[in-house]
């Protein structure tokens, strides 16, 4: 049952709509969650994100986490999203 719920809330169209609601391009939106642009694009087309990524997306789009919170978490993990290291980021 949880998988059905996860799929309905995080459909490819739903994820794309969440990103667009925040006015972000794929690179900027997905890098907030430590995800590369190519993988984020796949989430918006045909694959379901992992539970940790799905949780972060939900928390951010429901205003439970800020961009600053996500940036602080990535920095604490030693991940600095940028064009220079986007290939290194993964879900």
XYZ file of N, CA, C and O in Angstrom:
364
model
N 0.816 -1.193 0.000
C 0.000 0.000 0.000
C 0.868 1.269 0.000
O 0.582 2.210 -0.702
N 1.950 1.290 0.753
C 2.814 2.470 0.795
C 3.387 2.778 -0.581
O 3.510 3.933 -0.956
N 3.721 1.745 -1.338
C 4.291 1.971 -2.665
C 3.280 2.643 -3.585
O 3.614 3.540 -4.339
N 2.026 2.230 -3.522
C 0.987 2.852 -4.335
C 0.864 4.333 -3.983
O 0.812 5.184 -4.856
N 0.848 4.640 -2.698
C 0.746 6.020 -2.261
C 1.944 6.827 -2.750
O 1.794 7.942 -3.226
N 3.147 6.257 -2.610
C 4.353 6.947 -3.046
C 4.294 7.220 -4.534
O 4.624 8.307 -4.997
N 3.851 6.240 -5.296
C 3.782 6.419 -6.738
C 2.770 7.487 -7.121
O 3.019 8.275 -8.018
N 1.624 7.527 -6.447
C 0.604 8.501 -6.819
C 1.037 9.926 -6.485
O 0.720 10.851 -7.212
N 1.749 10.109 -5.387
C 2.182 11.453 -4.994
C 3.442 11.906 -5.723
O 3.673 13.094 -5.843
N 4.237 10.973 -6.179
C 5.507 11.327 -6.818
C 5.576 10.785 -8.238
O 6.581 10.265 -8.673
N 4.486 10.953 -8.972
C 4.476 10.554 -10.369
C 5.433 11.463 -11.134
O 5.751 12.573 -10.678
N 5.892 11.034 -12.304
C 6.753 11.915 -13.096
C 6.124 13.292 -13.327
O 6.792 14.315 -13.148
N 4.848 13.325 -13.665
C 4.182 14.613 -13.892
C 4.105 15.433 -12.603
O 4.269 16.653 -12.623
N 3.885 14.748 -11.481
C 3.823 15.439 -10.200
C 5.155 16.046 -9.804
O 5.215 17.173 -9.299
N 6.235 15.298 -10.031
C 7.568 15.817 -9.714
C 7.906 17.024 -10.580
O 8.432 18.028 -10.083
N 7.590 16.937 -11.855
C 7.859 18.061 -12.754
C 7.053 19.289 -12.326
O 7.570 20.401 -12.308
N 5.788 19.065 -11.949
C 4.941 20.177 -11.502
C 5.501 20.816 -10.236
O 5.491 22.044 -10.094
N 6.006 19.987 -9.293
C 6.598 20.531 -8.067
C 7.797 21.409 -8.394
O 7.959 22.490 -7.829
N 8.649 20.928 -9.307
C 9.830 21.697 -9.704
C 9.415 23.009 -10.352
O 9.938 24.084 -10.017
N 8.458 22.942 -11.240
C 8.013 24.150 -11.938
C 7.330 25.130 -10.981
O 7.475 26.337 -11.145
N 6.621 24.601 -9.984
C 5.977 25.458 -8.990
C 7.011 26.303 -8.250
O 6.750 27.446 -7.888
N 8.196 25.738 -8.047
C 9.274 26.483 -7.390
C 10.057 27.356 -8.368
O 10.966 28.083 -7.961
N 9.731 27.263 -9.661
C 10.390 28.088 -10.669
C 11.837 27.702 -10.913
O 12.667 28.567 -11.205
N 12.152 26.420 -10.813
C 13.536 25.945 -10.954
C 13.729 25.136 -12.223
O 12.824 24.438 -12.665
N 14.947 25.212 -12.771
C 15.285 24.292 -13.850
C 15.693 22.968 -13.216
O 15.851 22.871 -11.997
N 15.839 21.929 -14.047
C 16.144 20.599 -13.496
C 17.450 20.589 -12.712
O 17.521 20.005 -11.629
N 18.493 21.198 -13.233
C 19.793 21.163 -12.552
C 19.694 21.783 -11.162
O 20.140 21.202 -10.170
N 19.093 22.961 -11.076
C 18.999 23.649 -9.789
C 18.084 22.915 -8.810
O 18.405 22.791 -7.625
N 16.947 22.441 -9.299
C 16.003 21.752 -8.420
C 16.594 20.464 -7.877
O 16.642 20.248 -6.669
N 17.067 19.592 -8.751
C 17.527 18.277 -8.301
C 18.824 18.342 -7.516
O 19.058 17.538 -6.618
N 19.678 19.325 -7.805
C 20.928 19.429 -7.043
C 20.665 19.773 -5.585
O 21.461 19.434 -4.714
N 19.510 20.411 -5.284
C 19.164 20.703 -3.882
C 19.050 19.421 -3.064
O 19.215 19.438 -1.850
N 18.743 18.311 -3.739
C 18.537 17.025 -3.072
C 19.707 16.077 -3.274
O 19.622 14.892 -2.949
N 20.825 16.594 -3.823
C 21.994 15.754 -4.059
C 21.819 14.821 -5.241
O 22.450 13.762 -5.296
N 20.969 15.205 -6.175
C 20.663 14.375 -7.342
C 21.170 15.087 -8.595
O 20.974 16.293 -8.750
N 21.786 14.344 -9.488
C 22.268 14.931 -10.738
C 21.098 15.292 -11.646
O 19.999 14.717 -11.537
N 21.312 16.205 -12.565
C 20.257 16.604 -13.508
C 19.784 15.426 -14.354
O 18.567 15.245 -14.515
N 20.691 14.592 -14.890
C 20.199 13.459 -15.691
C 19.297 12.507 -14.895
O 18.277 12.040 -15.409
N 19.649 12.242 -13.643
C 18.818 11.360 -12.836
C 17.487 12.040 -12.499
O 16.422 11.418 -12.555
N 17.520 13.331 -12.189
C 16.285 14.073 -11.942
C 15.374 14.052 -13.155
O 14.153 13.910 -13.028
N 15.953 14.171 -14.323
C 15.172 14.094 -15.556
C 14.489 12.741 -15.682
O 13.322 12.657 -16.073
N 15.187 11.679 -15.306
C 14.590 10.331 -15.339
C 13.444 10.232 -14.338
O 12.428 9.611 -14.626
N 13.586 10.863 -13.166
C 12.494 10.870 -12.195
C 11.252 11.535 -12.803
O 10.132 11.150 -12.518
N 11.478 12.564 -13.616
C 10.370 13.292 -14.230
C 9.804 12.571 -15.455
O 8.798 13.012 -16.012
N 10.461 11.487 -15.874
C 10.013 10.763 -17.069
C 9.544 9.349 -16.778
O 8.461 8.960 -17.209
N 10.376 8.550 -16.063
C 10.032 7.131 -16.035
C 10.494 6.310 -14.841
O 10.213 5.125 -14.793
N 11.179 6.884 -13.869
C 11.562 6.078 -12.707
C 11.116 6.762 -11.422
O 10.947 7.981 -11.369
N 10.913 5.959 -10.394
C 10.486 6.471 -9.094
C 11.713 6.754 -8.239
O 12.605 5.911 -8.149
N 11.778 7.942 -7.619
C 12.936 8.241 -6.764
C 12.977 7.329 -5.541
O 11.961 6.786 -5.118
N 14.170 7.184 -4.984
C 14.326 6.417 -3.751
C 13.523 7.083 -2.637
O 13.186 8.275 -2.718
N 13.236 6.338 -1.604
C 12.458 6.878 -0.483
C 13.130 8.118 0.124
O 12.455 9.131 0.357
N 14.457 8.109 0.394
C 15.060 9.328 0.972
C 14.906 10.557 0.076
O 14.604 11.645 0.564
N 15.083 10.390 -1.231
C 14.922 11.525 -2.147
C 13.465 11.964 -2.165
O 13.162 13.152 -2.100
N 12.551 11.012 -2.241
C 11.123 11.340 -2.252
C 10.730 12.109 -0.993
O 9.954 13.072 -1.056
N 11.256 11.686 0.150
C 10.950 12.382 1.404
C 11.456 13.823 1.378
O 10.749 14.751 1.782
N 12.679 14.016 0.902
C 13.239 15.371 0.843
C 12.443 16.257 -0.100
O 12.169 17.427 0.213
N 12.063 15.718 -1.257
C 11.267 16.496 -2.211
C 9.938 16.887 -1.573
O 9.519 18.050 -1.639
N 9.291 15.948 -0.926
C 8.011 16.242 -0.289
C 8.178 17.299 0.801
O 7.403 18.262 0.868
N 9.190 17.142 1.642
C 9.414 18.107 2.721
C 9.674 19.507 2.171
O 9.155 20.499 2.689
N 10.477 19.598 1.106
C 10.782 20.918 0.540
C 9.561 21.543 -0.121
O 9.268 22.715 0.075
N 8.827 20.762 -0.893
C 7.699 21.327 -1.625
C 6.508 21.620 -0.714
O 5.621 22.376 -1.098
N 6.523 21.070 0.500
C 5.472 21.377 1.477
C 5.978 22.338 2.556
O 5.396 22.441 3.629
N 7.071 23.020 2.241
C 7.624 24.086 3.090
C 8.003 23.624 4.495
O 7.937 24.388 5.453
N 8.423 22.368 4.608
C 8.911 21.832 5.887
C 10.423 21.978 5.983
O 10.982 21.910 7.067
N 11.080 22.139 4.830
C 12.519 22.390 4.733
C 12.720 23.574 3.799
O 11.978 23.727 2.829
N 13.734 24.359 4.068
C 14.057 25.478 3.182
C 15.232 25.100 2.281
O 15.925 24.105 2.525
N 15.462 25.919 1.271
C 16.643 25.731 0.431
C 17.906 25.782 1.289
O 18.849 25.036 1.068
N 17.902 26.674 2.263
C 19.056 26.829 3.152
C 19.296 25.544 3.960
O 20.439 25.112 4.119
N 18.216 24.932 4.459
C 18.342 23.669 5.197
C 18.986 22.593 4.324
O 19.878 21.862 4.769
N 18.522 22.496 3.091
C 19.059 21.477 2.184
C 20.531 21.756 1.861
O 21.352 20.845 1.837
N 20.869 23.033 1.630
C 22.260 23.396 1.333
C 23.162 23.087 2.527
O 24.278 22.577 2.354
N 22.693 23.374 3.732
C 23.469 23.070 4.936
C 23.711 21.565 5.064
O 24.809 21.132 5.424
N 22.688 20.763 4.777
C 22.822 19.307 4.875
C 23.835 18.793 3.858
O 24.689 17.964 4.188
N 23.760 19.286 2.624
C 24.726 18.854 1.608
C 26.145 19.257 2.002
O 27.083 18.470 1.858
N 26.289 20.469 2.509
C 27.613 20.937 2.930
C 28.159 20.068 4.065
O 29.334 19.699 4.070
N 27.301 19.715 5.014
C 27.726 18.865 6.131
C 28.190 17.501 5.647
O 29.052 16.877 6.263
N 27.634 17.057 4.524
C 28.031 15.772 3.938
C 29.214 15.904 2.989
O 29.659 14.917 2.408
N 29.700 17.131 2.826
C 30.840 17.351 1.945
C 30.469 17.393 0.472
O 31.312 17.193 -0.389
N 29.203 17.661 0.184
C 28.732 17.732 -1.196
C 28.391 19.181 -1.499
O 27.600 19.805 -0.789
N 28.981 19.702 -2.552
C 28.746 21.086 -2.941
C 28.200 21.094 -4.356
O 28.975 21.028 -5.310
N 26.872 21.150 -4.512
C 26.298 21.090 -5.848
C 26.742 22.272 -6.704
O 26.634 23.418 -6.299
N 27.267 21.959 -7.853
C 27.674 22.972 -8.815
C 27.855 22.285 -10.155
O 27.878 21.057 -10.246
N 28.020 23.054 -11.167
C 28.241 22.474 -12.502
C 29.516 21.645 -12.517
O 29.620 20.643 -13.221
N 30.486 22.034 -11.703
C 31.779 21.343 -11.695
C 31.691 19.918 -11.153
O 32.434 19.051 -11.572
N 30.779 19.664 -10.221
C 30.727 18.321 -9.652
C 29.359 17.650 -9.794
O 29.071 16.690 -9.107
N 28.530 18.122 -10.717
C 27.185 17.573 -10.870
C 27.214 16.081 -11.177
O 26.344 15.345 -10.748
N 28.216 15.611 -11.902
C 28.302 14.195 -12.234
C 28.516 13.326 -11.006
O 28.176 12.160 -10.999
N 29.078 13.889 -9.959
C 29.373 13.144 -8.732
C 28.138 12.914 -7.884
O 28.082 11.987 -7.075
N 27.119 13.761 -8.053
C 25.929 13.661 -7.219
C 25.074 12.479 -7.634
O 24.926 12.195 -8.797
N 24.508 11.818 -6.661
C 23.629 10.673 -6.939
C 22.508 10.635 -5.933
O 22.579 11.264 -4.879
N 21.502 9.867 -6.221
C 20.366 9.741 -5.296
C 20.703 8.790 -4.177
O 21.527 7.936 -4.284
